[in-house]
């Protein structure tokens, strides 16, 4: 067991009395702000990200404020049937994959209904008006703007529990994969565009992640918190997920709930999903980490990376635990042109497996066998997925032994999966749902349903020339020493030339100087109990990391040092660093 921190936070400086927790204190603060405006008619707006619990807002904020008039923006949209028709081309019939939408929230609102709401609002001469819901700001510019936010991970938990339907839908009990698809491809895209426009107009940010446990921070302090974060090392809040193939390593090493059967994934470096915990005095606010990208893309990503990826975070780190578990599904990721033309995503899911740990029988499936018969393999995969045969993986797919600190590179189009008894740090590009399962060993998911297989997509992108000879030469342990100094060695470990991510491993027993190389840096402490990250010019406070923790260095930092710390003093430890080649 290590000191892995499961609830990392950032202490925001000079932030006393700028945040509140609990509905009574939040309502009191809002009423004080309303009174300070000294207006005969005051419009308070609570603009919501899709997934916010409206009942909580209505019961605990709006009702105690005793408004003269209340408007619910969701009532001003087109009917659900019209919205369903609008998004049908993006939604598709597939259980998992849709097409990325370019729509804005405006596209879903009825102009006539908005006009009527404005007329009703204008007819009121005095009093307090509260407008709330998704896209509330589309009605009118308010006197006081509260933005109610939550992380995508929390939204997914609400999908999975059947608590939450999709926005403007009544699909509480629908397959969570289909609900996630609608969120990922449509709702979140439109909601994020809307949220970006409001950043500098927010008077208060309301954290609605926890049931009946709200927190709120004033808009200025919120933006100052993001500004501080982008000038120092930070971590995001990891989350852990069981799976049919999951293992036992994380449960023991990271000190997780022993009553769970297993943990398959840990998303400890996925900016799109994870939360960022900002502490203002005795109040800790959790906001979507992607907000940091929206607000400070150049400072976080670097100018050249921003030019290429916009306000998307291109690198993700996560764990795949099959220790005493099972094989992952046999899979392949789409080529760039396929993901662009089929799903509207402009870059693809290149990746790699770095072995944090492995048992003696651990293996990685990677590439097809030499001289494989393409038609025969596809025929057998089709038959296996129909339940007619068991797919003969040994006949068609290479299987390589894997040991601790090996690095396997997996450019898109390469058939692959981790075998059992491995602990993988997956370093990849961010389009994380675009996995085409080819064969899942005949298993059902934890929900009792067959896990979705997408052979119809996979067979179109498999690169058949990536055979055993090619894989051995191109994709396994392409490790070379590139620099060394007193007490440290730097090695290049990948990724493949087709992939935009560069990875560097440092072994060190003394201080190592790092440069960001014009890109955000994402690192993990892959060997050793503790290390400390420091600023050579003291621009940020020393930052302690523990074994297996993923951490981020904004490009704005430019340079930093890492050295062994605490229980690792006097020992040789190691980090792996990823950044975008620019």
Coordinates of C-alpha atoms in Angstrom, one line a residue:
X1 CA 0.0 0.0 0.0
X2 CA 1.3 3.5 -0.9
X3 CA 0.3 7.0 0.1
X4 CA -1.6 7.5 -3.1
X5 CA -3.8 10.6 -2.6
X6 CA -7.4 9.9 -3.7
X7 CA -8.7 13.4 -3.0
X8 CA -6.0 15.9 -4.2
X9 CA -6.8 19.6 -3.9
X10 CA -5.3 22.9 -4.7
X11 CA -5.1 25.5 -1.9
X12 CA -6.1 28.8 -3.3
X13 CA -4.2 31.7 -1.8
X14 CA -5.9 34.9 -0.4
X15 CA -9.3 33.3 -0.6
X16 CA -10.9 33.6 2.8
X17 CA -14.6 34.4 2.9
X18 CA -15.1 34.0 -0.8
X19 CA -16.8 30.6 -0.8
X20 CA -19.9 29.1 1.0
X21 CA -21.2 25.6 1.6
X22 CA -24.7 24.5 2.5
X23 CA -27.9 25.9 1.1
X24 CA -28.7 28.3 4.0
X25 CA -25.4 30.1 3.7
X26 CA -25.6 30.1 -0.1
X27 CA -29.1 31.6 -0.1
X28 CA -28.1 34.2 2.5
X29 CA -25.2 35.3 0.3
X30 CA -27.3 35.6 -2.8
X31 CA -29.9 37.7 -1.0
X32 CA -27.2 40.0 0.3
X33 CA -26.0 40.4 -3.3
X34 CA -29.5 41.1 -4.5
X35 CA -30.0 43.7 -1.9
X36 CA -26.7 45.4 -2.7
X37 CA -27.8 46.0 -6.3
X38 CA -30.6 48.3 -5.0
X39 CA -32.8 47.7 -8.0
X40 CA -36.6 47.7 -8.1
X41 CA -36.5 44.7 -10.4
X42 CA -33.7 42.2 -10.1
X43 CA -33.1 39.2 -12.3
X44 CA -31.2 36.4 -10.7
X45 CA -30.2 33.6 -13.1
X46 CA -29.0 30.1 -12.3
X47 CA -27.7 28.7 -15.6
X48 CA -27.2 25.0 -15.4
X49 CA -25.0 22.4 -17.0
X50 CA -27.2 19.4 -18.2
X51 CA -27.4 17.0 -15.3
X52 CA -27.9 19.4 -12.4
X53 CA -30.6 18.3 -10.0
X54 CA -33.3 20.9 -10.6
X55 CA -35.4 19.7 -7.6
X56 CA -32.6 20.7 -5.2
X57 CA -32.2 24.1 -6.8
X58 CA -36.0 24.7 -6.7
X59 CA -36.5 23.5 -3.1
X60 CA -33.3 24.9 -1.5
X61 CA -32.4 28.1 -3.4
X62 CA -35.4 29.4 -5.3
X63 CA -38.1 28.8 -2.8
X64 CA -36.3 30.4 0.1
X65 CA -35.5 33.4 -2.0
X66 CA -39.3 34.0 -2.5
X67 CA -39.1 35.4 -6.0
X68 CA -42.0 37.4 -7.5
X69 CA -41.6 35.5 -10.8
X70 CA -39.9 32.3 -11.7
X71 CA -39.0 31.1 -15.3
X72 CA -37.7 27.7 -16.2
X73 CA -35.6 27.9 -19.3
X74 CA -36.1 24.2 -20.2
X75 CA -39.8 25.0 -20.8
X76 CA -38.7 27.3 -23.6
X77 CA -37.2 24.6 -25.9
X78 CA -38.7 22.9 -28.8
X79 CA -40.7 19.8 -27.9
X80 CA -38.7 16.7 -27.2
X81 CA -39.9 15.1 -30.5
X82 CA -38.5 18.1 -32.4
X83 CA -35.2 17.9 -30.6
X84 CA -34.9 14.2 -31.2
X85 CA -35.4 14.8 -34.9
X86 CA -32.8 17.5 -34.9
X87 CA -30.1 15.3 -33.3
X88 CA -31.1 12.1 -35.1
X89 CA -28.2 12.3 -37.6
X90 CA -25.7 12.6 -34.8
X91 CA -27.4 10.1 -32.5
X92 CA -27.4 7.1 -34.9
X93 CA -28.8 3.7 -34.1
X94 CA -25.5 2.4 -32.7
X95 CA -25.4 1.7 -28.9
X96 CA -22.0 3.4 -28.4
X97 CA -21.0 5.6 -31.3
X98 CA -22.6 8.8 -32.7
X99 CA -21.3 11.7 -34.7
X100 CA -20.0 14.8 -33.0
X101 CA -22.5 17.6 -33.1
X102 CA -21.7 21.2 -34.1
X103 CA -25.0 22.5 -32.8
X104 CA -25.3 25.2 -30.1
X105 CA -27.9 25.4 -27.3
X106 CA -29.7 28.1 -29.3
X107 CA -30.6 25.5 -31.9
X108 CA -32.8 23.7 -29.3
X109 CA -34.8 26.7 -28.1
X110 CA -38.0 27.9 -29.7
X111 CA -37.7 31.6 -30.6
X112 CA -41.4 32.2 -30.1
X113 CA -41.2 30.8 -26.6
X114 CA -38.2 32.9 -25.8
X115 CA -40.0 36.0 -27.0
X116 CA -43.1 35.2 -24.8
X117 CA -40.8 34.7 -21.8
X118 CA -39.2 38.1 -22.4
X119 CA -42.6 39.8 -22.8
X120 CA -43.6 38.3 -19.4
X121 CA -40.4 39.4 -17.8
X122 CA -40.8 43.0 -19.2
X123 CA -44.3 43.2 -17.9
X124 CA -43.0 43.0 -14.3
X125 CA -42.0 46.4 -13.0
X126 CA -40.6 45.4 -9.6
X127 CA -39.6 42.4 -7.6
X128 CA -37.2 39.5 -7.8
X129 CA -37.2 37.2 -10.9
X130 CA -35.3 33.9 -10.9
X131 CA -34.6 32.3 -14.2
X132 CA -33.0 28.8 -14.0
X133 CA -32.2 25.8 -16.2
X134 CA -30.0 24.8 -19.1
X135 CA -29.3 27.8 -21.3
X136 CA -31.0 30.2 -19.0
X137 CA -28.9 33.1 -20.2
X138 CA -30.4 32.8 -23.6
X139 CA -33.5 34.4 -22.2
X140 CA -32.0 37.7 -21.1
X141 CA -28.8 39.1 -19.5
X142 CA -29.3 38.9 -15.7
X143 CA -28.4 41.2 -12.9
X144 CA -26.8 38.3 -11.0
X145 CA -25.5 35.2 -12.7
X146 CA -24.9 31.9 -10.9
X147 CA -23.5 29.0 -13.0
X148 CA -24.4 25.5 -11.6
X149 CA -21.8 23.0 -12.8
X150 CA -20.8 19.4 -12.3
X151 CA -18.2 17.0 -13.7
X152 CA -18.9 14.6 -16.6
X153 CA -18.0 11.7 -14.3
X154 CA -20.7 12.7 -11.9
X155 CA -23.2 12.9 -14.8
X156 CA -22.2 9.4 -15.8
X157 CA -22.8 8.1 -12.3
X158 CA -26.3 9.6 -12.4
X159 CA -26.9 8.0 -15.8
X160 CA -25.8 4.6 -14.5
X161 CA -28.1 4.8 -11.4
X162 CA -31.1 5.6 -13.6
X163 CA -31.5 8.8 -11.6
X164 CA -30.7 11.0 -14.6
X165 CA -32.2 11.0 -18.1
X166 CA -30.6 13.0 -20.9
X167 CA -31.5 16.6 -21.2
X168 CA -35.0 17.1 -22.7
X169 CA -35.6 13.3 -22.6
X170 CA -37.4 10.9 -20.2
X171 CA -35.0 8.0 -20.8
X172 CA -34.2 7.4 -17.1
X173 CA -34.1 3.6 -17.6
X174 CA -32.4 3.6 -21.0
X175 CA -29.1 1.7 -21.5
X176 CA -26.5 3.9 -19.8
X177 CA -24.2 3.5 -22.8
X178 CA -26.9 5.2 -25.0
X179 CA -27.3 8.0 -22.5
X180 CA -23.6 8.5 -22.4
X181 CA -23.5 8.6 -26.2
X182 CA -26.1 11.3 -26.3
X183 CA -24.2 13.3 -23.7
X184 CA -20.8 12.9 -25.3
X185 CA -21.7 13.5 -28.9
X186 CA -24.4 16.2 -28.5
X187 CA -25.4 17.7 -25.1
X188 CA -21.9 18.3 -23.7
X189 CA -20.6 19.8 -26.9
X190 CA -23.4 22.4 -27.0
X191 CA -23.3 23.0 -23.2
X192 CA -19.6 23.6 -23.3
X193 CA -19.8 26.2 -26.0
X194 CA -22.4 28.0 -23.9
X195 CA -20.4 27.7 -20.7
X196 CA -17.3 29.2 -22.4
X197 CA -19.2 32.3 -23.3
X198 CA -20.2 32.9 -19.7
X199 CA -16.8 32.5 -17.9
X200 CA -16.2 36.2 -17.4
X201 CA -19.8 37.0 -16.6
X202 CA -20.3 34.6 -13.7
X203 CA -21.0 36.2 -10.4
X204 CA -21.0 32.8 -8.6
X205 CA -20.0 29.3 -9.5
X206 CA -22.2 26.6 -7.8
X207 CA -20.7 23.1 -7.3
X208 CA -23.6 20.6 -7.6
X209 CA -21.6 17.4 -7.6
X210 CA -22.7 16.1 -4.2
X211 CA -26.3 15.4 -3.3
X212 CA -27.7 18.1 -0.9
X213 CA -24.1 19.3 -0.3
X214 CA -23.6 22.4 -2.5
X215 CA -20.7 24.7 -2.4
X216 CA -20.4 28.1 -4.0
X217 CA -17.5 30.5 -4.8
X218 CA -17.7 34.1 -6.1
X219 CA -16.9 34.5 -9.8
X220 CA -13.7 36.5 -9.3
X221 CA -12.2 34.0 -6.8
X222 CA -13.2 31.2 -9.1
X223 CA -11.3 32.7 -12.0
X224 CA -8.4 33.5 -9.7
X225 CA -8.3 29.8 -8.6
X226 CA -8.0 28.7 -12.2
X227 CA -5.3 31.3 -12.9
X228 CA -3.3 30.0 -9.9
X229 CA -3.7 26.4 -11.0
X230 CA -2.3 27.0 -14.5
X231 CA 0.9 28.3 -12.9
X232 CA 1.8 25.3 -10.8
X233 CA 1.8 21.5 -10.8
X234 CA -1.6 19.9 -10.0
X235 CA -3.5 16.7 -9.9
X236 CA -7.1 16.0 -10.6
X237 CA -9.5 13.8 -8.6
X238 CA -9.1 10.1 -9.7
X239 CA -12.1 7.8 -10.0
X240 CA -12.1 4.0 -10.0
X241 CA -14.4 1.7 -11.9
X242 CA -15.0 -2.1 -11.7
X243 CA -15.2 -4.2 -14.8
X244 CA -15.7 -7.7 -16.0
X245 CA -12.0 -8.2 -16.5
X246 CA -10.9 -6.1 -13.5
X247 CA -8.1 -7.0 -11.1
X248 CA -6.9 -6.7 -7.5
X249 CA -3.7 -4.6 -7.7
X250 CA -5.3 -1.1 -7.3
X251 CA -7.4 -2.3 -4.4
X252 CA -4.3 -3.3 -2.5
X253 CA -1.7 -0.8 -3.6
X254 CA -3.9 2.3 -3.8
X255 CA -5.9 1.3 -0.7
X256 CA -9.4 1.1 -2.2
X257 CA -12.6 -0.5 -0.9
X258 CA -11.8 -4.1 -0.2
X259 CA -15.5 -5.1 -0.5
X260 CA -15.5 -4.4 -4.2
X261 CA -15.0 -7.5 -6.4
X262 CA -12.4 -5.7 -8.5
X263 CA -11.3 -2.5 -10.1
X264 CA -10.7 -2.4 -13.8
X265 CA -10.0 1.3 -14.5
X266 CA -8.6 4.3 -12.7
X267 CA -9.1 7.5 -14.6
X268 CA -6.5 9.6 -12.8
X269 CA -5.5 11.8 -15.7
X270 CA -8.5 12.4 -17.9
X271 CA -9.1 16.1 -18.0
X272 CA -12.4 15.8 -19.9
X273 CA -13.9 13.6 -17.1
X274 CA -12.1 14.3 -13.8
X275 CA -12.8 17.0 -11.3
X276 CA -10.5 19.7 -10.0
X277 CA -10.7 20.5 -6.3
X278 CA -10.0 24.1 -5.4
X279 CA -9.9 24.9 -1.7
X280 CA -11.0 28.4 -0.6
X281 CA -10.4 28.5 3.2
X282 CA -12.6 25.7 4.7
X283 CA -14.7 25.2 1.5
X284 CA -13.5 22.9 -1.3
X285 CA -15.1 23.5 -4.6
X286 CA -15.0 20.7 -7.3
X287 CA -15.2 21.9 -10.9
X288 CA -14.8 20.1 -14.2
X289 CA -11.1 20.0 -14.9
X290 CA -11.9 20.8 -18.6
X291 CA -12.9 24.3 -17.4
X292 CA -9.2 25.0 -16.9
X293 CA -8.6 24.2 -20.6
X294 CA -11.6 26.4 -21.6
X295 CA -10.3 29.4 -19.6
X296 CA -6.5 29.1 -20.0
X297 CA -5.8 27.0 -23.1
X298 CA -2.5 28.6 -24.1
X299 CA -1.1 28.8 -20.6
X300 CA -2.0 25.2 -19.9
X301 CA -1.4 23.5 -23.3
X302 CA 1.2 25.8 -24.8
X303 CA 0.7 28.0 -27.8
X304 CA 1.6 25.4 -30.5
X305 CA -0.5 22.7 -28.8
X306 CA -3.5 25.1 -28.6
X307 CA -3.0 25.9 -32.3
X308 CA -3.4 22.2 -33.1
X309 CA -6.0 21.0 -30.6
X310 CA -8.0 24.1 -29.6
X311 CA -9.6 23.8 -26.2
X312 CA -9.2 20.0 -26.0
X313 CA -6.7 18.3 -23.7
X314 CA -4.9 15.9 -26.0
X315 CA -3.2 13.5 -23.5
X316 CA -4.8 11.1 -21.1
X317 CA -3.3 8.8 -18.4
X318 CA -5.3 6.0 -16.9
X319 CA -4.8 2.6 -15.3
X320 CA -5.9 -0.9 -16.5
X321 CA -5.8 -3.5 -13.8
X322 CA -5.9 -7.2 -14.8
X323 CA -4.0 -8.5 -11.9
X324 CA -5.8 -11.8 -10.9
X325 CA -8.3 -10.7 -13.5
X326 CA -9.0 -11.4 -17.1
X327 CA -7.8 -10.3 -20.6
X328 CA -9.2 -7.0 -21.9
X329 CA -11.2 -7.3 -25.1
X330 CA -9.3 -7.7 -28.3
X331 CA -9.6 -4.3 -29.9
X332 CA -8.4 -1.8 -32.4
X333 CA -8.6 2.0 -32.7
X334 CA -9.6 4.0 -35.8
X335 CA -7.2 5.5 -38.2
X336 CA -7.3 9.3 -38.4
X337 CA -9.3 9.5 -41.6
X338 CA -11.8 7.0 -40.3
X339 CA -12.5 8.8 -37.1
X340 CA -12.8 12.1 -39.0
X341 CA -15.1 10.8 -41.7
X342 CA -17.2 8.6 -39.6
X343 CA -17.5 10.3 -36.2
X344 CA -16.4 13.9 -36.8
X345 CA -13.5 13.7 -34.4
X346 CA -10.4 15.4 -35.8
X347 CA -7.7 13.2 -34.2
X348 CA -7.6 9.6 -33.2
X349 CA -6.8 7.4 -30.2
X350 CA -3.2 6.5 -30.5
X351 CA -1.9 4.9 -27.3
X352 CA 0.6 2.8 -25.4
X353 CA 0.8 0.4 -22.5
X354 CA 3.4 1.2 -19.9
X355 CA 3.7 -1.8 -17.4
X356 CA 3.6 -0.5 -13.9
X357 CA 3.6 -4.1 -12.7
X358 CA 3.2 -7.6 -14.0
X359 CA 3.2 -11.2 -12.9
X360 CA 5.4 -13.8 -14.6
X361 CA 2.7 -14.9 -17.0
X362 CA 1.6 -11.4 -18.0
X363 CA 1.3 -10.8 -21.8
X364 CA 0.3 -8.2 -24.3
X365 CA -1.6 -9.0 -27.4
X366 CA -0.2 -6.9 -30.2
X367 CA -0.4 -7.1 -34.0
X368 CA -1.4 -10.0 -36.2
X369 CA 0.7 -13.1 -36.9
X370 CA 3.0 -13.2 -39.9
X371 CA 1.3 -14.1 -43.2
X372 CA -2.1 -14.1 -41.6
X373 CA -5.1 -14.8 -43.8
X374 CA -7.2 -11.7 -43.5
X375 CA -10.4 -13.1 -44.9
X376 CA -10.1 -16.2 -42.7
X377 CA -9.5 -14.3 -39.5
X378 CA -12.4 -11.9 -40.2
X379 CA -14.7 -14.9 -40.9
X380 CA -13.8 -16.5 -37.6
X381 CA -14.3 -13.3 -35.7
X382 CA -17.8 -13.0 -37.2
X383 CA -18.5 -16.6 -36.3
X384 CA -17.2 -16.2 -32.8
X385 CA -19.2 -13.1 -32.1
X386 CA -22.3 -14.9 -33.2
X387 CA -21.5 -17.6 -30.7
X388 CA -20.8 -20.3 -33.3
X389 CA -17.1 -20.8 -32.3
X390 CA -14.4 -19.7 -29.9
X391 CA -12.0 -17.4 -31.7
X392 CA -8.5 -18.9 -32.0
X393 CA -6.5 -15.9 -30.8
X394 CA -3.2 -18.0 -30.8
X395 CA -3.6 -18.7 -34.5
X396 CA -4.0 -15.0 -35.5
X397 CA -2.7 -12.6 -32.9
X398 CA 0.8 -12.1 -31.5
X399 CA 1.2 -12.5 -27.8
X400 CA 4.3 -11.1 -26.2
X401 CA 5.6 -11.5 -22.6
X402 CA 5.3 -8.4 -20.5
X403 CA 7.3 -7.4 -17.4
X404 CA 7.5 -4.4 -15.2
X405 CA 8.6 -1.2 -16.9
X406 CA 8.2 -2.6 -20.4
X407 CA 6.6 -0.1 -22.8
X408 CA 4.4 -1.3 -25.7
X409 CA 3.4 1.3 -28.4
X410 CA 0.0 1.1 -30.0
X411 CA -0.5 3.4 -33.0
X412 CA -4.1 3.4 -34.3
X413 CA -5.0 0.5 -36.5
X414 CA -3.0 -2.0 -34.4
X415 CA -4.9 -5.0 -33.0
X416 CA -4.1 -5.2 -29.3
X417 CA -5.1 -5.8 -25.7
X418 CA -3.6 -6.4 -22.3
X419 CA -3.7 -10.0 -21.0
X420 CA -4.4 -11.0 -17.5
X421 CA -2.0 -10.3 -14.6
X422 CA -0.8 -7.0 -15.7
X423 CA -1.0 -3.5 -14.3
X424 CA -1.0 -1.0 -17.2
X425 CA -0.5 2.7 -17.2
X426 CA -2.2 3.6 -20.4
X427 CA -0.7 6.7 -22.1
X428 CA -2.8 7.8 -25.0
X429 CA -4.5 10.5 -27.0
X430 CA -7.8 11.7 -25.5
X431 CA -10.6 10.4 -27.8
X432 CA -11.1 7.6 -25.2
X433 CA -14.4 6.1 -26.3
X434 CA -13.3 5.1 -29.8
X435 CA -12.4 1.5 -29.1
X436 CA -13.6 -1.1 -31.6
X437 CA -13.9 -4.4 -29.8
X438 CA -13.2 -7.3 -32.2
X439 CA -13.6 -10.2 -29.7
X440 CA -14.5 -10.2 -26.0
X441 CA -13.9 -13.8 -25.1
X442 CA -17.6 -14.5 -25.1
X443 CA -18.3 -12.5 -21.9
X444 CA -21.2 -10.6 -20.6
X445 CA -20.8 -7.2 -19.0
X446 CA -21.4 -6.4 -15.3
X447 CA -24.9 -5.4 -16.4
X448 CA -25.6 -8.9 -17.7
X449 CA -25.7 -7.7 -21.3
X450 CA -23.3 -8.7 -24.1
X451 CA -20.5 -6.1 -24.2
X452 CA -20.8 -4.2 -27.5
X453 CA -18.5 -5.4 -30.3
X454 CA -17.9 -3.3 -33.3
X455 CA -16.3 -5.6 -35.8
X456 CA -18.0 -3.7 -38.6
X457 CA -15.9 -0.7 -37.8
X458 CA -12.8 -2.6 -36.7
X459 CA -12.4 -4.7 -39.8
X460 CA -12.1 -1.4 -41.8
X461 CA -9.1 -0.1 -39.9
X462 CA -7.0 -3.1 -39.0
X463 CA -3.5 -2.6 -40.4
X464 CA -2.6 -6.1 -41.6
X465 CA 1.0 -5.4 -42.3
X466 CA 1.6 -4.9 -38.5
X467 CA 2.8 -8.5 -38.1
X468 CA 5.2 -10.1 -35.6
X469 CA 8.3 -8.9 -37.3
X470 CA 7.1 -5.3 -37.7
X471 CA 5.7 -5.2 -34.1
X472 CA 8.9 -6.5 -32.5
X473 CA 11.0 -3.8 -34.4
X474 CA 8.6 -0.9 -34.1
X475 CA 6.4 -1.2 -31.0
X476 CA 8.2 -3.0 -28.1
X477 CA 10.6 -1.3 -25.8
X478 CA 12.0 1.2 -28.2
X479 CA 14.0 2.6 -25.3
X480 CA 17.1 4.6 -25.9
X481 CA 19.2 6.8 -23.5
X482 CA 19.1 10.4 -24.7
X483 CA 20.8 12.2 -21.8
X484 CA 22.4 11.7 -18.4
X485 CA 24.0 13.6 -15.6
X486 CA 25.1 13.1 -12.0
X487 CA 22.5 10.9 -10.4
X488 CA 20.0 10.7 -13.3
X489 CA 19.4 9.1 -16.7
X490 CA 16.8 10.2 -19.3
X491 CA 15.4 7.7 -21.8
X492 CA 13.2 8.1 -24.8
X493 CA 10.5 5.3 -24.6
X494 CA 8.2 6.3 -27.5
X495 CA 5.6 6.8 -28.7
X496 CA 5.7 5.5 -32.3
X497 CA 6.5 8.0 -35.1
X498 CA 2.8 7.9 -36.2
X499 CA 1.7 9.2 -32.8
X500 CA 1.9 12.8 -31.7
X501 CA 2.9 12.1 -28.0
X502 CA 6.5 11.9 -26.9
X503 CA 7.3 9.9 -23.7
X504 CA 10.5 10.3 -21.6
X505 CA 11.5 8.2 -18.6
X506 CA 13.9 9.5 -16.0
X507 CA 15.7 7.3 -13.4
X508 CA 17.1 9.5 -10.7
X509 CA 18.6 9.6 -7.2
X510 CA 19.2 13.3 -7.3
X511 CA 17.5 16.5 -8.6
X512 CA 16.5 16.4 -12.3
X513 CA 15.7 19.6 -14.3
X514 CA 12.8 19.3 -16.7
X515 CA 11.6 21.7 -19.5
X516 CA 8.1 21.7 -20.8
X517 CA 9.2 21.6 -24.4
X518 CA 6.4 24.0 -25.5
X519 CA 3.7 21.6 -24.4
X520 CA 1.8 20.7 -21.2
X521 CA 3.6 17.8 -19.4
X522 CA 1.7 14.8 -17.9
X523 CA 3.8 12.7 -15.6
X524 CA 3.4 9.6 -13.3
X525 CA 5.8 8.5 -10.5
X526 CA 6.3 4.9 -11.8
X527 CA 9.0 3.9 -9.3
X528 CA 9.6 5.1 -5.7
X529 CA 7.4 6.1 -2.8
X530 CA 7.7 9.9 -3.0
X531 CA 9.1 12.7 -5.1
X532 CA 9.0 16.5 -4.8
X533 CA 8.5 18.9 -7.7
X534 CA 10.0 22.3 -7.3
X535 CA 10.4 25.6 -9.1
X536 CA 14.0 26.7 -9.8
X537 CA 12.9 30.4 -9.5
X538 CA 10.3 29.8 -6.7
X539 CA 7.3 30.7 -8.8
X540 CA 5.2 27.9 -7.2
X541 CA 5.1 26.0 -3.9
X542 CA 6.9 22.6 -3.7
X543 CA 4.6 19.9 -4.8
X544 CA 4.8 16.3 -3.4
X545 CA 3.7 13.3 -5.4
X546 CA 3.5 9.6 -4.4
X547 CA 3.9 6.3 -6.2
X548 CA 1.5 5.9 -9.2
X549 CA 0.1 9.4 -9.0
X550 CA -0.5 11.2 -12.3
X551 CA 0.3 15.0 -12.2
X552 CA 0.2 17.9 -14.6
X553 CA 2.7 20.6 -15.3
X554 CA 1.2 23.5 -17.3
X555 CA 3.3 24.7 -20.2
X556 CA 3.3 28.1 -18.5
X557 CA 5.6 26.7 -15.8
X558 CA 8.4 26.3 -18.5
X559 CA 10.9 24.5 -16.2
X560 CA 10.8 22.5 -13.0
X561 CA 12.9 20.0 -11.0
X562 CA 12.0 16.7 -9.5
X563 CA 14.0 14.8 -6.8
X564 CA 13.5 12.0 -4.4
X565 CA 11.7 13.0 -1.2
X566 CA 10.8 11.6 2.2
X567 CA 10.9 7.8 2.2
X568 CA 12.6 7.8 -1.2
X569 CA 15.6 9.9 -0.2
X570 CA 18.8 8.1 -1.1
X571 CA 17.0 5.8 -3.5
X572 CA 16.7 5.6 -7.3
X573 CA 13.2 6.4 -8.4
X574 CA 11.6 7.0 -11.8
X575 CA 9.0 9.1 -13.6
X576 CA 7.5 8.9 -17.1
X577 CA 6.6 12.1 -18.8
X578 CA 4.3 12.6 -21.9
X579 CA 4.1 15.8 -24.0
X580 CA 3.0 16.7 -27.5
X581 CA 5.7 16.8 -30.1
X582 CA 5.7 20.3 -31.5

